[in-house]
Coordinates of C-alpha atoms in Angstrom, one line a residue:
X1 CA 0.0 0.0 0.0
X2 CA 1.1 3.5 -0.7
X3 CA 0.3 6.8 1.1
X4 CA 0.9 10.4 0.1
X5 CA 3.0 11.7 3.0
X6 CA 5.2 14.7 3.7
X7 CA 8.8 14.1 4.7
X8 CA 7.9 14.8 8.3
X9 CA 4.9 12.4 8.2
X10 CA 7.0 9.7 6.5
X11 CA 9.7 10.0 9.1
X12 CA 7.1 9.6 11.9
X13 CA 5.8 6.5 10.0
X14 CA 9.4 5.2 9.9
X15 CA 9.6 5.5 13.7
X16 CA 6.5 3.4 13.9
X17 CA 7.5 0.8 11.3
X18 CA 11.1 0.3 12.5
X19 CA 10.5 -0.1 16.2
X20 CA 10.8 3.4 17.6
X21 CA 9.6 3.6 21.2
X22 CA 10.4 7.1 22.4
X23 CA 10.3 10.5 20.8
X24 CA 10.9 13.9 22.3
X25 CA 11.1 17.4 20.7
X26 CA 10.6 21.1 21.1
X27 CA 8.4 22.4 18.3
X28 CA 10.1 24.4 15.5
X29 CA 9.4 24.9 11.9
X30 CA 10.1 22.9 9.7
X31 CA 10.3 19.9 12.1
X32 CA 7.1 20.3 14.2
X33 CA 4.9 17.8 12.4
X34 CA 7.2 14.8 13.2
X35 CA 6.1 14.7 16.8
X36 CA 2.5 15.8 16.1
X37 CA 2.2 12.8 13.7
X38 CA 3.6 10.4 16.2
X39 CA 1.5 11.7 19.0
X40 CA -1.6 11.6 16.9
X41 CA -1.3 8.2 15.1
X42 CA 1.3 6.1 16.9
X43 CA 1.0 7.0 20.6
X44 CA -0.1 3.4 21.4
X45 CA 3.3 2.2 20.4
X46 CA 5.6 5.2 20.7
X47 CA 5.8 7.5 23.7
X48 CA 5.8 11.1 22.4
X49 CA 6.4 14.4 24.3
X50 CA 7.1 18.1 24.0
X51 CA 10.2 18.8 26.0
X52 CA 10.8 22.2 27.5
X53 CA 13.7 22.8 25.0
X54 CA 15.9 20.9 22.6
X55 CA 18.6 20.2 25.1
X56 CA 16.1 18.5 27.4
X57 CA 14.6 16.7 24.4
X58 CA 17.9 15.2 23.5
X59 CA 18.8 14.3 27.0
X60 CA 15.5 12.6 27.5
X61 CA 16.0 10.6 24.3
X62 CA 19.5 9.7 25.3
X63 CA 18.1 8.3 28.6
X64 CA 15.5 6.3 26.7
X65 CA 18.2 5.0 24.4
X66 CA 20.4 4.0 27.3
X67 CA 17.3 2.3 28.8
X68 CA 16.9 0.1 25.8
X69 CA 14.3 2.0 23.6
X70 CA 14.9 3.0 20.0
X71 CA 14.6 6.8 20.4
X72 CA 14.4 10.0 18.5
X73 CA 14.9 13.7 19.4
X74 CA 13.6 16.1 16.7
X75 CA 14.3 19.8 16.3
X76 CA 14.8 22.6 13.8
X77 CA 18.4 23.5 12.9
X78 CA 18.9 26.2 15.5
X79 CA 17.6 23.8 18.1
X80 CA 20.7 21.7 17.6
X81 CA 22.7 24.7 18.9
X82 CA 20.7 24.4 22.1
X83 CA 21.3 20.6 22.2
X84 CA 24.9 20.9 21.3
X85 CA 26.2 20.5 24.8
X86 CA 24.9 17.0 25.4
X87 CA 25.4 16.1 21.7
X88 CA 29.2 16.6 21.7
X89 CA 29.7 14.3 24.6
X90 CA 27.0 11.9 23.5
X91 CA 29.3 11.1 20.6
X92 CA 31.7 9.7 23.2
X93 CA 29.3 7.7 25.4
X94 CA 27.5 6.2 22.4
X95 CA 24.0 4.8 22.8
X96 CA 22.0 2.0 24.2
X97 CA 19.3 1.2 21.6
X98 CA 19.3 3.1 18.4
X99 CA 19.2 6.9 18.7
X100 CA 18.3 9.4 16.0
X101 CA 18.7 13.2 16.2
X102 CA 16.6 14.9 13.5
X103 CA 17.8 18.3 12.4
X104 CA 15.3 20.0 10.1
X105 CA 17.3 22.7 8.4
X106 CA 15.7 25.8 6.8
X107 CA 17.6 27.1 3.7
X108 CA 16.1 30.4 2.6
X109 CA 15.1 31.2 6.2
X110 CA 11.4 30.6 5.6
X111 CA 10.8 30.7 9.3
X112 CA 14.2 31.0 11.0
X113 CA 16.7 33.6 12.1
X114 CA 19.6 32.0 10.1
X115 CA 20.2 29.3 7.5
X116 CA 23.0 27.3 9.0
X117 CA 24.0 23.9 7.5
X118 CA 23.8 21.3 10.2
X119 CA 25.7 18.7 8.3
X120 CA 28.7 20.5 9.9
X121 CA 27.5 19.3 13.3
X122 CA 28.0 15.7 12.1
X123 CA 31.6 16.4 11.3
X124 CA 32.0 18.5 14.4
X125 CA 30.7 15.7 16.7
X126 CA 32.2 12.8 14.6
X127 CA 28.8 11.2 14.1
X128 CA 27.2 9.9 10.8
X129 CA 24.8 12.1 8.9
X130 CA 21.9 10.7 6.8
X131 CA 20.3 12.9 4.1
X132 CA 17.0 11.6 2.6
X133 CA 16.0 13.2 -0.8
X134 CA 12.3 12.5 -0.7
X135 CA 9.5 11.2 1.6
X136 CA 10.1 7.6 0.8
X137 CA 13.7 7.9 1.9
X138 CA 12.6 10.0 5.0
X139 CA 10.9 6.9 6.1
X140 CA 13.4 4.3 4.9
X141 CA 16.4 6.1 6.4
X142 CA 14.9 5.7 9.9
X143 CA 15.7 2.0 9.5
X144 CA 19.2 2.7 8.3
X145 CA 19.7 5.2 11.1
X146 CA 18.7 2.8 13.8
X147 CA 20.8 0.0 12.4
X148 CA 23.9 2.2 12.0
X149 CA 23.4 3.6 15.5
X150 CA 23.3 0.2 17.0
X151 CA 26.1 -1.4 14.9
X152 CA 28.5 1.5 15.5
X153 CA 27.3 2.6 19.0
X154 CA 26.7 6.1 17.9
X155 CA 23.9 8.7 17.6
X156 CA 22.9 9.4 14.0
X157 CA 22.1 12.9 12.7
X158 CA 19.2 12.6 10.2
X159 CA 19.1 15.9 8.4
X160 CA 16.0 17.1 6.6
X161 CA 15.5 20.4 4.9
X162 CA 12.3 22.5 4.6
X163 CA 11.6 21.2 1.1
X164 CA 11.9 17.5 2.3
X165 CA 9.9 18.1 5.5
X166 CA 7.0 19.8 3.9
X167 CA 6.7 18.4 0.3
X168 CA 4.7 15.3 -0.2
X169 CA 5.3 12.1 -2.1
X170 CA 4.1 8.5 -2.4
X171 CA 5.5 6.3 0.4
X172 CA 5.2 2.5 0.5
X173 CA 3.7 1.5 3.9
X174 CA 4.9 -1.5 5.9
X175 CA 4.1 -3.3 9.1
X176 CA 5.8 -2.5 12.5
X177 CA 8.9 -4.4 13.2
X178 CA 10.4 -4.4 16.7
X179 CA 13.9 -5.2 18.0
X180 CA 14.4 -6.5 21.5
X181 CA 16.8 -4.5 23.7
X182 CA 17.5 -5.0 27.4
X183 CA 17.2 -2.2 30.0
X184 CA 19.9 0.0 31.2
X185 CA 23.1 -1.8 32.0
X186 CA 25.7 -0.3 34.4
X187 CA 28.9 0.7 32.5
X188 CA 30.6 3.5 34.3
X189 CA 33.6 3.9 31.9
X190 CA 31.1 4.2 28.9
X191 CA 28.4 6.4 30.4
X192 CA 30.3 8.6 33.0
X193 CA 32.4 11.1 31.1
X194 CA 34.9 12.2 33.6
X195 CA 38.2 13.1 32.0
X196 CA 39.8 9.8 32.7
X197 CA 37.0 8.0 30.9
X198 CA 36.4 10.6 28.2
X199 CA 40.0 10.5 27.0
X200 CA 39.7 6.8 26.3
X201 CA 36.3 7.2 24.7
X202 CA 37.7 9.8 22.3
X203 CA 40.0 7.2 20.9
X204 CA 37.0 4.9 20.4
X205 CA 35.2 7.7 18.5
X206 CA 38.1 8.2 16.2
X207 CA 38.3 4.5 15.5
X208 CA 34.5 4.4 15.0
X209 CA 34.8 7.1 12.4
X210 CA 37.3 5.1 10.4
X211 CA 34.9 2.1 10.4
X212 CA 32.0 4.4 9.4
X213 CA 34.1 5.7 6.5
X214 CA 34.6 2.1 5.3
X215 CA 30.8 1.5 5.7
X216 CA 30.2 4.6 3.7
X217 CA 32.1 3.1 0.7
X218 CA 30.1 -0.1 0.9
X219 CA 26.6 0.9 1.8
X220 CA 23.8 1.2 -0.8
X221 CA 22.9 4.5 0.7
X222 CA 25.7 6.0 -1.5
X223 CA 25.0 4.9 -5.1
X224 CA 26.3 5.7 -8.6
X225 CA 23.8 6.3 -11.4
X226 CA 25.8 6.0 -14.6
X227 CA 24.9 8.0 -17.7
X228 CA 27.3 10.0 -19.9
X229 CA 30.8 10.3 -18.4
X230 CA 31.6 13.7 -19.7
X231 CA 30.2 15.2 -16.5
X232 CA 29.9 13.6 -13.1
X233 CA 27.8 15.2 -10.3
X234 CA 28.1 14.4 -6.6
X235 CA 25.0 15.4 -4.7
X236 CA 22.6 14.6 -1.9
X237 CA 19.3 15.5 -0.2
X238 CA 16.8 17.5 -2.3
X239 CA 19.7 18.8 -4.4
X240 CA 19.8 15.3 -5.9
X241 CA 16.3 15.8 -7.4
X242 CA 17.3 19.2 -8.8
X243 CA 20.6 17.9 -10.4
X244 CA 18.9 14.8 -11.9
X245 CA 16.2 17.0 -13.5
X246 CA 18.5 19.7 -14.6
X247 CA 21.0 17.4 -16.3
X248 CA 19.6 13.9 -16.8
X249 CA 22.5 12.9 -19.1
X250 CA 25.1 13.3 -16.4
X251 CA 26.4 10.5 -14.2
X252 CA 25.4 11.1 -10.5
X253 CA 26.9 9.9 -7.3
X254 CA 24.0 10.2 -4.9
X255 CA 25.0 10.5 -1.2
X256 CA 22.5 9.2 1.3
X257 CA 25.1 9.0 4.0
X258 CA 26.6 12.5 3.8
X259 CA 29.2 12.1 6.5
X260 CA 31.6 10.5 6.6
X261 CA 32.1 10.6 2.8
X262 CA 32.8 7.5 0.8
X263 CA 36.2 8.7 -0.4
X264 CA 37.1 5.4 -2.2
X265 CA 33.9 5.5 -4.2
X266 CA 34.3 9.2 -4.9
X267 CA 37.8 8.6 -6.2
X268 CA 36.6 5.8 -8.5
X269 CA 33.7 8.0 -9.7
X270 CA 36.0 11.0 -10.3
X271 CA 38.4 8.8 -12.3
X272 CA 35.6 7.8 -14.7
X273 CA 34.2 11.2 -15.5
X274 CA 35.6 14.1 -17.5
X275 CA 34.7 16.8 -15.0
X276 CA 33.5 16.5 -11.4
X277 CA 30.9 18.9 -10.0
X278 CA 29.2 19.0 -6.6
X279 CA 25.6 20.2 -6.3
X280 CA 24.7 20.8 -2.7
X281 CA 22.6 23.3 -0.8
X282 CA 24.1 25.9 1.5
X283 CA 27.7 25.1 2.5
X284 CA 30.3 23.4 0.4
X285 CA 30.3 20.5 2.8
X286 CA 31.1 17.7 0.3
X287 CA 33.2 19.9 -1.9
X288 CA 35.6 21.1 0.8
X289 CA 36.3 17.5 2.0
X290 CA 36.7 16.2 -1.6
X291 CA 39.1 19.0 -2.5
X292 CA 41.0 18.4 0.7
X293 CA 41.5 14.8 -0.3
X294 CA 43.3 16.1 -3.5
X295 CA 40.4 15.3 -5.9
X296 CA 39.8 18.0 -8.5
X297 CA 36.3 19.2 -8.0
X298 CA 34.2 22.3 -8.5
X299 CA 30.9 23.4 -7.0
X300 CA 30.2 26.5 -5.0
X301 CA 31.6 28.9 -7.6
X302 CA 28.6 27.9 -9.7
X303 CA 26.0 27.0 -7.0
X304 CA 25.8 29.6 -4.3
X305 CA 25.8 28.9 -0.6
X306 CA 23.0 31.5 -0.3
X307 CA 19.3 30.4 -0.1
X308 CA 17.6 27.2 -1.4
X309 CA 18.6 25.7 -4.7
X310 CA 16.0 24.7 -7.2
X311 CA 16.0 23.2 -10.7
X312 CA 16.4 26.6 -12.4
X313 CA 19.3 27.7 -10.2
X314 CA 21.0 24.4 -10.8
X315 CA 20.6 24.7 -14.5
X316 CA 22.0 28.2 -14.4
X317 CA 25.0 26.9 -12.5
X318 CA 25.6 24.1 -15.0
X319 CA 25.4 26.7 -17.8
X320 CA 27.9 28.9 -16.0
X321 CA 30.1 25.9 -15.6
X322 CA 30.0 25.3 -19.3
X323 CA 28.6 21.8 -19.1
X324 CA 25.1 22.7 -20.2
X325 CA 24.2 25.0 -23.2
X326 CA 22.4 28.3 -22.6
X327 CA 19.4 26.9 -24.5
X328 CA 18.6 24.9 -21.3
X329 CA 18.1 28.0 -19.3
X330 CA 14.4 28.7 -18.4
X331 CA 12.7 31.0 -20.7
X332 CA 12.1 34.4 -19.1
X333 CA 8.7 34.5 -17.6
X334 CA 6.5 37.5 -16.8
X335 CA 5.8 37.4 -13.2
X336 CA 2.4 38.3 -12.0
X337 CA 2.3 41.5 -9.9
X338 CA 1.2 40.4 -6.4
X339 CA 0.4 43.0 -3.8
X340 CA 3.0 42.6 -1.0
X341 CA 1.5 41.3 2.2
X342 CA 4.0 41.8 5.1
X343 CA 3.4 39.5 8.0
X344 CA 1.3 41.1 10.8
X345 CA 0.0 40.1 14.2
X346 CA -3.4 38.4 13.9
X347 CA -6.6 40.5 14.5
X348 CA -7.3 40.3 18.2
X349 CA -3.8 39.2 19.0
X350 CA -3.2 40.0 22.7
X351 CA 0.5 41.0 21.9
X352 CA -0.8 44.1 20.1
X353 CA -2.2 45.6 23.3
X354 CA 1.2 45.2 25.0
X355 CA 3.0 46.7 22.0
X356 CA 0.7 49.7 21.9
X357 CA 1.1 50.2 25.7
X358 CA 4.9 49.9 25.4
X359 CA 5.1 52.5 22.7
X360 CA 3.6 55.1 25.1
X361 CA 6.4 54.3 27.6
X362 CA 9.1 55.2 25.1
X363 CA 11.3 52.3 26.0
X364 CA 13.6 50.0 24.0
X365 CA 12.2 46.5 23.9
X366 CA 14.5 43.5 23.6
X367 CA 12.5 40.8 21.9
X368 CA 12.7 37.1 21.4
X369 CA 11.6 34.2 19.2
X370 CA 7.9 34.1 18.8
X371 CA 4.9 35.8 17.1
X372 CA 5.7 39.0 19.0
X373 CA 8.8 39.4 16.8
X374 CA 6.3 40.8 14.3
X375 CA 6.1 43.8 16.6
X376 CA 9.4 44.9 15.0
X377 CA 7.6 45.7 11.8
X378 CA 5.6 48.9 10.9
X379 CA 3.4 50.3 12.2
X380 CA 4.2 49.0 15.7
X381 CA 8.0 49.0 15.5
X382 CA 8.4 48.2 19.2
X383 CA 10.8 45.2 19.1
X384 CA 14.4 46.4 19.0
X385 CA 16.5 43.1 19.2
X386 CA 15.9 39.4 18.4
X387 CA 18.8 36.9 18.4
X388 CA 17.8 33.5 19.7
X389 CA 15.5 31.7 22.2
X390 CA 15.6 33.4 25.6
X391 CA 18.1 36.1 24.7
X392 CA 15.7 39.0 25.4
X393 CA 16.3 39.1 29.1
X394 CA 20.1 39.0 28.8
X395 CA 20.0 41.7 26.2
X396 CA 18.0 44.1 28.5
X397 CA 20.3 43.3 31.4
X398 CA 23.4 43.9 29.3
X399 CA 22.2 47.2 28.0
X400 CA 21.3 48.3 31.5
X401 CA 24.8 47.3 32.8
X402 CA 26.5 48.9 29.9
X403 CA 25.1 52.1 31.3
X404 CA 25.4 54.1 28.1
X405 CA 21.7 54.2 27.1
X406 CA 19.5 56.8 28.7
X407 CA 16.2 55.3 27.6
X408 CA 15.0 52.4 29.7
X409 CA 15.0 48.9 28.2
X410 CA 12.5 46.1 28.9
X411 CA 12.6 42.4 27.9
X412 CA 9.7 40.7 26.2
X413 CA 9.2 37.0 25.5
X414 CA 6.5 34.4 25.3
X415 CA 5.5 31.8 27.8
X416 CA 7.0 28.9 25.9
X417 CA 10.2 30.8 25.2
X418 CA 10.5 31.8 28.8
X419 CA 10.3 28.2 29.8
X420 CA 12.6 27.2 27.0
X421 CA 15.5 29.5 27.8
X422 CA 14.4 32.5 29.8
X423 CA 14.3 31.1 33.3
X424 CA 18.1 31.0 33.8
X425 CA 18.5 34.5 32.4
X426 CA 15.9 35.9 34.8
X427 CA 17.6 34.1 37.7
X428 CA 20.9 35.7 36.6
X429 CA 19.3 39.2 36.6
X430 CA 18.2 38.6 40.2
X431 CA 21.5 37.2 41.3
X432 CA 23.5 40.0 39.6
X433 CA 21.4 42.8 41.1
X434 CA 19.8 43.9 37.8
X435 CA 16.7 46.0 37.6
X436 CA 15.3 44.6 34.4
X437 CA 11.6 44.6 33.8
X438 CA 10.7 41.3 32.0
X439 CA 7.3 41.0 30.2
X440 CA 6.1 37.4 29.7
X441 CA 3.3 37.6 27.0
X442 CA 1.6 34.4 28.2
X443 CA -0.9 33.4 25.5
X444 CA -1.2 29.9 26.9
X445 CA 0.2 28.1 23.9
X446 CA 3.3 27.8 21.6
X447 CA 1.6 29.8 18.9
X448 CA 4.2 30.5 16.3
X449 CA 4.7 26.9 15.4
X450 CA 1.0 26.1 15.2
X451 CA -0.4 25.8 18.7
X452 CA 1.6 23.2 20.6
X453 CA 1.2 22.7 24.3
X454 CA 4.1 23.6 26.7
X455 CA 4.8 23.0 30.4
X456 CA 2.6 25.9 31.3
X457 CA -0.4 24.1 29.9
X458 CA -2.6 21.4 31.4
X459 CA -2.2 18.9 28.6
X460 CA 0.7 16.9 27.2
X461 CA 1.4 16.1 23.5
X462 CA -0.5 12.8 23.8
X463 CA -3.5 14.6 25.4
X464 CA -3.0 13.6 29.0
X465 CA -3.9 15.9 31.8
X466 CA -0.8 17.2 33.6
X467 CA 0.5 19.6 36.2
X468 CA 1.0 23.1 34.6
X469 CA 3.8 25.3 35.7
X470 CA 2.6 28.5 37.5
X471 CA 4.6 31.3 35.9
X472 CA 4.0 33.8 38.6
X473 CA 5.1 31.3 41.4
X474 CA 8.1 30.4 39.3
X475 CA 9.2 34.0 38.9
X476 CA 8.8 34.6 42.6
X477 CA 10.7 31.4 43.4
X478 CA 13.6 32.8 41.3
X479 CA 13.7 35.8 43.6
X480 CA 11.6 38.4 41.8
X481 CA 9.5 40.1 44.4
X482 CA 7.4 42.3 42.0
X483 CA 5.3 40.1 39.7
X484 CA 2.2 41.7 38.2
X485 CA -0.5 40.4 35.9
X486 CA -2.2 42.6 33.3
X487 CA -4.9 42.2 30.7
X488 CA -3.3 43.5 27.5
X489 CA -6.8 44.3 26.1
X490 CA -7.0 47.0 28.9
X491 CA -4.6 49.6 27.6
X492 CA -4.9 52.1 30.4
X493 CA -4.4 49.4 33.1
X494 CA -1.4 47.9 31.2
X495 CA 0.2 51.3 30.7
X496 CA -0.2 52.1 34.4
X497 CA 1.5 48.8 35.5
X498 CA 4.2 49.2 32.9
X499 CA 5.0 52.7 34.1
X500 CA 5.2 51.6 37.7
X501 CA 7.5 48.5 37.0
X502 CA 9.8 50.3 34.6
X503 CA 10.4 53.0 37.2
X504 CA 11.2 50.4 39.9
X505 CA 14.8 50.0 40.8
X506 CA 14.5 46.3 41.3
X507 CA 13.9 43.4 38.9
X508 CA 10.2 42.9 38.1
X509 CA 8.0 40.7 35.9
X510 CA 4.7 41.5 34.1
X511 CA 2.7 38.6 32.9
X512 CA -0.2 39.1 30.4
X513 CA -3.4 37.0 30.8
X514 CA -5.1 36.8 27.4
X515 CA -4.9 33.5 25.4
X516 CA -3.9 33.3 21.8
X517 CA -6.9 34.2 19.6
X518 CA -6.3 31.1 17.5
X519 CA -5.6 28.4 20.1
X520 CA -6.9 26.3 21.6
X521 CA -10.0 27.6 19.9
X522 CA -10.5 30.7 17.8
X523 CA -11.7 33.8 19.7
X524 CA -14.5 35.6 17.8
X525 CA -16.1 38.5 19.7
X526 CA -18.6 41.0 18.3
X527 CA -17.1 43.3 15.7
X528 CA -16.7 47.0 16.3
X529 CA -17.5 49.6 13.6
X530 CA -16.4 53.1 12.7
X531 CA -18.9 55.9 12.9
X532 CA -17.9 57.8 9.8
X533 CA -19.3 61.2 10.9
X534 CA -17.2 61.0 14.1
X535 CA -14.0 59.8 12.5
X536 CA -11.5 62.7 12.1
X537 CA -9.1 60.7 9.9
X538 CA -6.3 61.1 12.4
X539 CA -4.9 57.6 11.6
X540 CA -4.4 56.6 15.2
X541 CA -6.2 53.4 14.7
X542 CA -4.0 52.5 11.7
X543 CA -1.0 52.6 14.0
X544 CA -2.1 49.6 16.0
X545 CA -1.5 47.5 12.9
X546 CA -4.7 45.4 12.9
X547 CA -5.6 43.7 9.6
X548 CA -9.3 44.4 10.3
X549 CA -8.8 48.2 9.9
X550 CA -8.2 49.9 6.6
X551 CA -8.8 53.2 4.8
X552 CA -12.3 53.9 3.6
X553 CA -13.3 55.9 0.6
X554 CA -14.6 58.7 2.8
X555 CA -12.2 61.5 3.6
X556 CA -12.0 64.5 5.9
X557 CA -11.9 68.1 4.7
X558 CA -8.1 67.7 4.1
X559 CA -8.6 64.7 1.9
X560 CA -7.2 62.2 4.5
X561 CA -9.0 58.9 4.5
X562 CA -11.3 57.9 7.3
X563 CA -11.0 54.3 8.6
X564 CA -13.3 51.3 8.3
X565 CA -13.4 47.9 10.0
X566 CA -14.0 44.6 8.3
X567 CA -16.6 42.8 10.5
X568 CA -15.5 39.4 9.2
X569 CA -12.0 39.9 10.5
X570 CA -12.6 42.0 13.7
X571 CA -12.6 40.0 16.9
X572 CA -13.9 42.9 19.1
X573 CA -10.7 43.2 21.1
X574 CA -11.3 47.0 21.4
X575 CA -7.7 48.1 21.1
X576 CA -8.5 50.4 18.2
X577 CA -11.4 51.9 20.1
X578 CA -9.2 52.7 23.0
X579 CA -6.7 54.6 20.9
X580 CA -9.3 56.5 19.0
X581 CA -9.3 60.2 20.3
X582 CA -12.7 60.9 18.7
X583 CA -14.5 57.9 20.2
X584 CA -15.5 57.0 16.6
X585 CA -14.9 53.3 17.0
X586 CA -17.8 51.6 18.8
X587 CA -19.3 48.2 19.5
X588 CA -22.5 47.1 17.7
X589 CA -25.6 49.1 18.5
X590 CA -23.8 52.3 19.2

């Protein structure tokens, strides 16, 4: 039987079919659907959970592996940075049952703050990297990954990219196979990485890498597809699909095991072809290693390390390389003019009220990773920094301690992000006698990635009731004496609390109390409307950046447009009515 599955869904299916028993993740595009699929369809056979962050997800999966369960930790590419601490030493301890670390990379930064190439982590940690090129391989490579992990006593990095994670293809479905493993077995020299043990384990890692290199030359994961020998292309992941379509007459060495490279096979392939090219997305990962081995090869000078590749970009590179004639370039196409639609906060989003209130305080706002990052865009323009998960509190503290900025600075981050990486920063502020005001915009969900639960919610990924973390009590336990809650739909009340806490010469925390307007169910209140005769066309309501408000055809005596509200979009949050100086925005019936 075949099913149409995305790469993420296929990988989840692979966990089921090939005996996976434990899966942990922190949600992050483009990896989120892996755990959602497991939790939805396979929870009777595979335990699935949202961890508080990627480091914890990996550590939990490592424990399950040590304990004898085939395990997986999934995350987006920047999540591996968070998990890098246990990862680098995990390479030394090895595993119990098979262990997969999924890195879902995001070339072109569709939903990320950078476009790092996580194949480099495989080389850095001396662990194998598998790179599926379609949904079928996303499922099948789970089996290879578990087998390699168990044969070589190593975690395996299974690297997806956005195009693999989210595109769909036919996948052959099989039955579940299980492999028996015992429970945890005491082995102090293997699992306790004190220096005296680690120095011996590093030797084992080096020897393991040599055996993996030999495996890379022998495995069917790396295969040659012979065609004409004038040009040979080495490629992997989704770039394989592009290269095959762009130049079907070339011979191809397809790499499914992208690290360590099959150098013997590459030498044999290079000796048979007239010219050797590498087509790979982002970094010149293969090319640099092949060139370092003394094999003449070309690649990145024709195929940029900037943004995603596609068939047209690969064709252009092949033409530039002189191995494809210009007639193969795509004919110029007239592009349809599409009205630009910059991302905005949803109508009724509770973050909007906080942004509007902050603007009145005339403060800098260090932001974080979440929907509220959209507050950096016009017309709100209230977020001044965004670096990585949990960085907002440290940024605000650092600016304060630098002492060179007269304007006050506050930190703003979401509930899930605070739990992910903000707790330690807040504790550091208290310990180091900072006075930072931290705003936790608690919308009761991990909204940006599609509405996943987090430890501040009462449900787990598998739908079980659980004990939710009380954010107010947590902040007080960290030593913050001044913790306030505000309703961000109440602008006057929010502004008053902000003014008091920003002026305070001690650390403080403000927690908002409105849920996301999309999750767990869509908020839809009664729509407000504009009384045209009262509207003075001042534009104050436009500055809240609500998609429900737009310019009407009516104008004032100076020709400035009055506003109107789309009742199908308005949620009745009333933020616009509160900023209107003419009281022209009113609820129904007024």
